[in-house]
Amino acid sequence: MSELFDAVDALIASRATLPPPAERKRLRAAHGLTIDEVATALKVRRATVSGWESGKTEPRPPERDAYARLLKQLAELYPAPEESAVPVPATFTGAPAPAEAPTLSTGSAPEAAAMTATENTQTPASAPVAAAAPAAETHPASAARTSSMSRRPAAKKAAPANTPAGGTDPRFENGPLAVLDVEDGKVLAYCTGGLVLDVPAKSLPSLVDWTLKEAKLGQPKFVGPGKDADPLIVLTAAALERYGLPATLTQEERVAGRIPEGHKVIKQLTRADWQLTKRGFGPWARIYRPAKGSDRQCVQLCIPSWNALDTRHWGEAGQLAPAELARLLGVYASRVMTPRGSTAVTGLELMTALHPATRASEPDADGKRHSEHNPGSLGKDPVDPAPCEAPDGHPLLADLPRFHVRGPAEKLFEEAYDWARPMTDAECTLRHLVGLDVNMAFAAGANGLPVGIGAPTHVKNPVFDPKLPGSWLVDLSHVDLSKVKVGKDWVELDGSLLPSPFTPKGEAPTGPAWYATPTVAYAVELGYDVAPTEAWVRRENARYLDGWYNRLRDAYLATMADLGVDADLSPEDFLAAMDGYKGRDPQMAIVASAIKATVKGGLGKLRERPRGEGWRPGEPWRALARPTWRPDIRAAVISRTRINLHRKIVKHAAFTNQYPIAILSDCVVYAAVGETPLDFLPYREGKPLPGGFKLGVNPGLVKWEGTQSVLWGEEVRERFNAPELNLARYIKDGNVTDDDNGE
């Protein structure tokens, strides 16, 4: 009988009534609990609890029972405060407000938020004139949530109420950034959280002064030795005109990436003792005065109409209304960091922000502190790469003959996959080609990876150490993919259907070549001995990218949760949630795209190539002066990412006898009977093959990239007369133009 009672209790608990999302958050905070503590206690991910508190998702059994019990006990300890006596209207139709109250305007009547009447006081020039009223969180698939307060009926709508507002630091109480626009002859600064400020500045130099002295914009540093983020000002076309700047750049200016040095606005800045960085006044201009001690005076400008927000990564962000753009950039800033330039530049800057080059020393005999190297950072001075790690044209290679082409035994060539093969007769009898894409693949490759901190050391005939970052000259041509170790067992595979894990094109090596540590370690993992003849190793190393990975992972998962894609979904629910997820909140979809671009771009910046400026081979270029110019770190991450994918492919082949027909970077294509990944991935009772492909939103897991027919694939390859055309390039939408040639 007790078992029946327990079953009844569990059934009742599975439908337990939970308080509203805002109350859940209040109860947790009242007891001093963090989201991580609640997630650990309930054995779920942090993003899951965050979704429950925002109303994006609801808990399911068995977690729902435990969560309801937690909230019930907290409610007994911390009863809800009495409701305000001020009446709150249930809806608002957009009619003019009484004279003693601000006007509420809305761009989405069904989702208009309620507000309480506030005393109409005179607003100083730099004080807030509009703020979003708190609104109940809704599912991201619902209509856009918009509400705003403004003292003027003509004001544009402010950002939705779920926009991150400014932090608790009083210096930056208005958030990290503001979007400036002109309305009715007045300059308004749209901040995060729906806040709108009057801007009294009449010129660009006075705007910089106002930003630093009155706007209270910026972002606190991430770690103790770090620096606070400079305030970001986004200028719309109307704001550009107000401050004497062109709405768009000429062709010549676009090529140069800046306006001319003699422009009248630059002269105004110079007269006011403001300076520009060497890149000049371009889409991401930095205006500063030399720092005096810890007092930094610097403002970052972002100019969307000058292509500051690249459409490849930011979509249509540059076309959004000021309040919506403030919301989008504010979410990115709160989850990643305040943008410092392109997503690539921001990705690189995030590494330094999390691991500053220097820190304050312990007090000396006189009680003074000095700057010293921050352990685990790359330091403040650049280091030369090993000759094999240097890209063509590097000063280290200046003595090579002019037209010399370095081969694998001279050059480290760790790149992502671009491999394909003809389909077998058996695969041609199947109906579909299904693409899988690894989520945040390169971020996952960086997680937990030891990388070199200092300069490399040259070693002859070294004993290979899989824990030692470096570049190794070793012959891996003896590795036979038809017989490899999977775990502790030797398995036989059809090696002709597998790409080599040692080259980006999937071709088997034919002799000695340079490889990064993860590639050589994988050869050992497959069961083969290695005997390097030479190496450049970095004995000073650390897991430098761990913090970078963690922040970008959390940013991506939180954003995907906003879009209704939670980290704890079953495979079926995950595929359903991913179907059309971008349409639930297009702005958050842009944020997700920008986060992914931050990963790839940041890693790409580790080996930035010359960008014009009259450079010639053998001469140094600007990026070489950075301590973050580290091609060895980029190579190690790409090596590990490629190896991670190959390991999954081998596990899948050993268990299912299915082999990929094409791989492009982090996308892999299989021939299958059905149309979805669930038709060929070996799930058993909802559990994936250990070490194989697993559907999910977390970095390293896979999502459905697209499906096309086998007939489509054969027709495309026949059209280009290319039996090995990489179909992974087109699997998403099947769109192949006559301009494509498979390259």
Short mmCIF file of N, CA and C in Angstrom, two decimals, residues 382-482:
data_model
loop_
_atom_site.label_atom_id
_atom_site.label_comp_id
_atom_site.label_asym_id
_atom_site.label_seq_id
_atom_site.Cartn_x
_atom_site.Cartn_y
_atom_site.Cartn_z
N PRO A 382 55.44 39.99 -27.21
CA PRO A 382 55.22 38.92 -28.19
C PRO A 382 56.39 37.95 -28.21
N VAL A 383 56.12 36.74 -28.63
CA VAL A 383 57.17 35.72 -28.78
C VAL A 383 57.15 35.22 -30.22
N ASP A 384 58.31 34.87 -30.73
CA ASP A 384 58.41 34.34 -32.08
C ASP A 384 57.90 32.91 -32.12
N PRO A 385 57.27 32.52 -33.21
CA PRO A 385 56.86 31.12 -33.34
C PRO A 385 58.06 30.26 -33.74
N ALA A 386 57.87 28.96 -33.70
CA ALA A 386 58.87 28.07 -34.28
C ALA A 386 58.86 28.26 -35.79
N PRO A 387 59.98 28.02 -36.47
CA PRO A 387 59.99 28.20 -37.94
C PRO A 387 58.90 27.42 -38.65
N CYS A 388 58.61 26.21 -38.18
CA CYS A 388 57.56 25.41 -38.84
C CYS A 388 56.17 25.99 -38.60
N GLU A 389 55.99 26.78 -37.53
CA GLU A 389 54.69 27.36 -37.21
C GLU A 389 54.46 28.69 -37.90
N ALA A 390 55.52 29.31 -38.40
CA ALA A 390 55.42 30.62 -39.03
C ALA A 390 54.75 30.50 -40.40
N PRO A 391 53.76 31.35 -40.67
CA PRO A 391 53.12 31.32 -42.00
C PRO A 391 54.06 31.89 -43.05
N ASP A 392 53.74 31.58 -44.31
CA ASP A 392 54.57 32.08 -45.41
C ASP A 392 54.66 33.60 -45.35
N GLY A 393 55.84 34.13 -45.59
CA GLY A 393 56.05 35.57 -45.58
C GLY A 393 56.51 36.11 -44.25
N HIS A 394 56.58 35.27 -43.22
CA HIS A 394 57.01 35.71 -41.90
C HIS A 394 58.50 36.08 -41.93
N PRO A 395 58.90 37.07 -41.13
CA PRO A 395 60.32 37.46 -41.12
C PRO A 395 61.27 36.31 -40.83
N LEU A 396 60.85 35.29 -40.05
CA LEU A 396 61.72 34.16 -39.78
C LEU A 396 62.10 33.40 -41.05
N LEU A 397 61.28 33.56 -42.10
CA LEU A 397 61.50 32.81 -43.34
C LEU A 397 62.07 33.68 -44.43
N ALA A 398 62.59 34.84 -44.05
CA ALA A 398 63.07 35.80 -45.05
C ALA A 398 64.23 35.25 -45.88
N ASP A 399 64.99 34.29 -45.35
CA ASP A 399 66.15 33.76 -46.07
C ASP A 399 65.80 32.67 -47.07
N LEU A 400 64.54 32.22 -47.09
CA LEU A 400 64.14 31.18 -48.04
C LEU A 400 64.12 31.75 -49.45
N PRO A 401 64.40 30.91 -50.45
CA PRO A 401 64.28 31.39 -51.84
C PRO A 401 62.89 31.95 -52.11
N ARG A 402 62.80 32.92 -53.00
CA ARG A 402 61.57 33.68 -53.20
C ARG A 402 60.37 32.80 -53.54
N PHE A 403 60.55 31.82 -54.41
CA PHE A 403 59.43 31.00 -54.85
C PHE A 403 59.44 29.61 -54.21
N HIS A 404 60.12 29.48 -53.11
CA HIS A 404 60.17 28.18 -52.43
C HIS A 404 58.81 27.84 -51.81
N VAL A 405 58.36 26.63 -52.02
CA VAL A 405 57.10 26.15 -51.45
C VAL A 405 57.43 25.13 -50.36
N ARG A 406 57.08 25.43 -49.17
CA ARG A 406 57.38 24.52 -48.05
C ARG A 406 56.43 23.34 -48.05
N GLY A 407 56.97 22.15 -47.85
CA GLY A 407 56.16 20.95 -47.80
C GLY A 407 55.82 20.58 -46.36
N PRO A 408 55.14 19.43 -46.16
CA PRO A 408 54.72 19.01 -44.82
C PRO A 408 55.88 18.87 -43.84
N ALA A 409 57.07 18.55 -44.32
CA ALA A 409 58.22 18.38 -43.44
C ALA A 409 58.85 19.72 -43.05
N GLU A 410 58.32 20.82 -43.60
CA GLU A 410 58.85 22.15 -43.27
C GLU A 410 57.80 23.04 -42.61
N LYS A 411 56.54 22.70 -42.77
CA LYS A 411 55.48 23.62 -42.37
C LYS A 411 54.38 22.88 -41.62
N LEU A 412 53.99 23.42 -40.48
CA LEU A 412 52.86 22.89 -39.72
C LEU A 412 51.58 23.31 -40.43
N PHE A 413 50.78 22.32 -40.79
CA PHE A 413 49.55 22.61 -41.55
C PHE A 413 48.37 21.93 -40.86
N GLU A 414 47.91 22.54 -39.78
CA GLU A 414 46.75 22.03 -39.05
C GLU A 414 45.54 22.88 -39.43
N GLU A 415 44.63 22.32 -40.20
CA GLU A 415 43.44 23.03 -40.63
C GLU A 415 42.22 22.13 -40.49
N ALA A 416 41.04 22.71 -40.64
CA ALA A 416 39.80 21.96 -40.53
C ALA A 416 39.60 21.08 -41.77
N TYR A 417 38.73 20.10 -41.65
CA TYR A 417 38.48 19.15 -42.74
C TYR A 417 37.83 19.82 -43.95
N ASP A 418 38.25 19.39 -45.13
CA ASP A 418 37.55 19.62 -46.39
C ASP A 418 37.77 18.36 -47.21
N TRP A 419 36.91 17.36 -46.98
CA TRP A 419 37.14 16.01 -47.52
C TRP A 419 35.82 15.44 -48.04
N ALA A 420 35.91 14.67 -49.09
CA ALA A 420 34.73 13.96 -49.61
C ALA A 420 35.22 12.76 -50.40
N ARG A 421 34.32 11.82 -50.61
CA ARG A 421 34.63 10.63 -51.40
C ARG A 421 33.40 10.23 -52.21
N PRO A 422 33.59 9.41 -53.26
CA PRO A 422 32.43 8.91 -54.00
C PRO A 422 31.60 7.98 -53.13
N MET A 423 30.31 7.92 -53.40
CA MET A 423 29.44 7.01 -52.66
C MET A 423 29.61 5.58 -53.17
N THR A 424 29.48 4.63 -52.27
CA THR A 424 29.52 3.22 -52.65
C THR A 424 28.19 2.82 -53.28
N ASP A 425 28.18 1.65 -53.91
CA ASP A 425 26.94 1.16 -54.51
C ASP A 425 25.85 0.99 -53.46
N ALA A 426 26.24 0.50 -52.28
CA ALA A 426 25.25 0.31 -51.22
C ALA A 426 24.69 1.65 -50.76
N GLU A 427 25.52 2.66 -50.67
CA GLU A 427 25.05 3.98 -50.24
C GLU A 427 24.13 4.61 -51.28
N CYS A 428 24.37 4.31 -52.57
CA CYS A 428 23.52 4.86 -53.62
C CYS A 428 22.11 4.29 -53.58
N THR A 429 21.94 3.12 -52.95
CA THR A 429 20.60 2.54 -52.84
C THR A 429 19.78 3.19 -51.72
N LEU A 430 20.45 3.95 -50.85
CA LEU A 430 19.73 4.65 -49.79
C LEU A 430 19.08 5.91 -50.38
N ARG A 431 18.17 6.50 -49.64
CA ARG A 431 17.37 7.58 -50.23
C ARG A 431 17.85 8.98 -49.85
N HIS A 432 18.53 9.10 -48.70
CA HIS A 432 18.77 10.44 -48.18
C HIS A 432 20.24 10.66 -47.82
N LEU A 433 20.64 11.92 -47.88
CA LEU A 433 21.92 12.38 -47.34
C LEU A 433 21.60 13.31 -46.19
N VAL A 434 22.11 12.99 -45.00
CA VAL A 434 21.78 13.74 -43.79
C VAL A 434 23.04 14.38 -43.24
N GLY A 435 22.96 15.68 -42.99
CA GLY A 435 24.10 16.42 -42.47
C GLY A 435 23.99 16.65 -40.98
N LEU A 436 25.09 16.46 -40.27
CA LEU A 436 25.20 16.77 -38.85
C LEU A 436 26.21 17.89 -38.68
N ASP A 437 25.93 18.83 -37.82
CA ASP A 437 26.83 19.95 -37.57
C ASP A 437 27.18 19.98 -36.09
N VAL A 438 28.47 20.06 -35.79
CA VAL A 438 28.91 20.08 -34.39
C VAL A 438 28.74 21.49 -33.84
N ASN A 439 28.02 21.61 -32.74
CA ASN A 439 27.80 22.91 -32.10
C ASN A 439 29.11 23.46 -31.53
N MET A 440 29.40 24.72 -31.85
CA MET A 440 30.56 25.39 -31.26
C MET A 440 31.77 24.47 -31.24
N ALA A 441 32.05 23.85 -32.39
CA ALA A 441 33.08 22.81 -32.45
C ALA A 441 34.44 23.31 -32.01
N PHE A 442 34.82 24.50 -32.46
CA PHE A 442 36.15 24.99 -32.12
C PHE A 442 36.23 25.46 -30.68
N ALA A 443 35.12 25.91 -30.13
CA ALA A 443 35.09 26.22 -28.70
C ALA A 443 35.30 24.94 -27.90
N ALA A 444 34.61 23.86 -28.29
CA ALA A 444 34.78 22.58 -27.61
C ALA A 444 36.22 22.09 -27.74
N GLY A 445 36.84 22.36 -28.88
CA GLY A 445 38.23 21.95 -29.07
C GLY A 445 39.19 22.70 -28.16
N ALA A 446 38.80 23.92 -27.76
CA ALA A 446 39.66 24.72 -26.88
C ALA A 446 39.50 24.34 -25.42
N ASN A 447 38.39 23.70 -25.07
CA ASN A 447 38.09 23.40 -23.67
C ASN A 447 39.08 22.39 -23.08
N GLY A 448 39.77 22.81 -22.03
CA GLY A 448 40.70 21.91 -21.34
C GLY A 448 42.00 21.66 -22.08
N LEU A 449 42.27 22.43 -23.13
CA LEU A 449 43.47 22.19 -23.95
C LEU A 449 44.67 22.92 -23.37
N PRO A 450 45.76 22.21 -23.01
CA PRO A 450 46.98 22.91 -22.58
C PRO A 450 47.65 23.57 -23.79
N VAL A 451 47.98 24.83 -23.67
CA VAL A 451 48.66 25.54 -24.76
C VAL A 451 49.90 26.22 -24.20
N GLY A 452 50.84 26.49 -25.06
CA GLY A 452 52.08 27.11 -24.63
C GLY A 452 51.87 28.56 -24.23
N ILE A 453 52.59 28.96 -23.20
CA ILE A 453 52.54 30.34 -22.72
C ILE A 453 53.74 31.13 -23.23
N GLY A 454 54.90 30.52 -23.17
CA GLY A 454 56.12 31.23 -23.56
C GLY A 454 56.64 30.79 -24.91
N ALA A 455 57.92 31.05 -25.13
CA ALA A 455 58.58 30.74 -26.40
C ALA A 455 58.86 29.24 -26.50
N PRO A 456 58.99 28.72 -27.74
CA PRO A 456 59.24 27.28 -27.92
C PRO A 456 60.71 26.92 -27.71
N THR A 457 60.92 25.67 -27.37
CA THR A 457 62.27 25.12 -27.20
C THR A 457 62.48 24.03 -28.24
N HIS A 458 63.61 24.08 -28.94
CA HIS A 458 63.89 23.10 -29.98
C HIS A 458 64.52 21.85 -29.37
N VAL A 459 64.02 20.65 -29.77
CA VAL A 459 64.50 19.38 -29.22
C VAL A 459 64.72 18.41 -30.38
N LYS A 460 65.82 17.65 -30.31
CA LYS A 460 66.11 16.61 -31.30
C LYS A 460 65.76 15.24 -30.73
N ASN A 461 65.15 14.39 -31.55
CA ASN A 461 64.77 13.02 -31.17
C ASN A 461 64.07 12.98 -29.81
N PRO A 462 63.02 13.73 -29.64
CA PRO A 462 62.35 13.76 -28.33
C PRO A 462 61.47 12.53 -28.12
N VAL A 463 61.21 12.24 -26.86
CA VAL A 463 60.19 11.24 -26.52
C VAL A 463 58.86 11.97 -26.49
N PHE A 464 57.88 11.47 -27.24
CA PHE A 464 56.61 12.19 -27.35
C PHE A 464 55.88 12.20 -26.01
N ASP A 465 55.40 13.38 -25.63
CA ASP A 465 54.63 13.57 -24.41
C ASP A 465 53.29 14.19 -24.79
N PRO A 466 52.19 13.45 -24.67
CA PRO A 466 50.87 13.97 -25.10
C PRO A 466 50.39 15.15 -24.26
N LYS A 467 51.04 15.41 -23.13
CA LYS A 467 50.63 16.52 -22.28
C LYS A 467 51.46 17.79 -22.53
N LEU A 468 52.41 17.69 -23.45
CA LEU A 468 53.31 18.81 -23.69
C LEU A 468 52.94 19.51 -25.00
N PRO A 469 52.46 20.76 -24.94
CA PRO A 469 52.11 21.47 -26.17
C PRO A 469 53.34 21.69 -27.03
N GLY A 470 53.16 21.57 -28.32
CA GLY A 470 54.27 21.81 -29.22
C GLY A 470 53.96 21.34 -30.63
N SER A 471 54.99 21.38 -31.47
CA SER A 471 54.91 20.91 -32.85
C SER A 471 55.96 19.82 -33.02
N TRP A 472 55.55 18.70 -33.64
CA TRP A 472 56.40 17.51 -33.70
C TRP A 472 56.58 17.08 -35.15
N LEU A 473 57.82 16.79 -35.51
CA LEU A 473 58.12 16.24 -36.83
C LEU A 473 58.16 14.72 -36.69
N VAL A 474 57.17 14.06 -37.28
CA VAL A 474 57.02 12.62 -37.08
C VAL A 474 56.37 12.00 -38.30
N ASP A 475 56.73 10.75 -38.58
CA ASP A 475 56.16 10.01 -39.71
C ASP A 475 54.96 9.19 -39.19
N LEU A 476 53.76 9.52 -39.68
CA LEU A 476 52.55 8.79 -39.28
C LEU A 476 51.96 7.99 -40.45
N SER A 477 52.78 7.77 -41.48
CA SER A 477 52.26 7.04 -42.65
C SER A 477 51.99 5.58 -42.34
N HIS A 478 52.49 5.07 -41.22
CA HIS A 478 52.28 3.66 -40.89
C HIS A 478 50.95 3.40 -40.19
N VAL A 479 50.23 4.45 -39.83
CA VAL A 479 48.95 4.26 -39.14
C VAL A 479 47.93 3.73 -40.14
N ASP A 480 47.39 2.55 -39.84
CA ASP A 480 46.44 1.86 -40.73
C ASP A 480 45.03 1.99 -40.15
N LEU A 481 44.17 2.73 -40.83
CA LEU A 481 42.82 2.97 -40.32
C LEU A 481 41.91 1.75 -40.44
N SER A 482 42.37 0.70 -41.12
CA SER A 482 41.54 -0.50 -41.22
C SER A 482 41.62 -1.34 -39.95
#
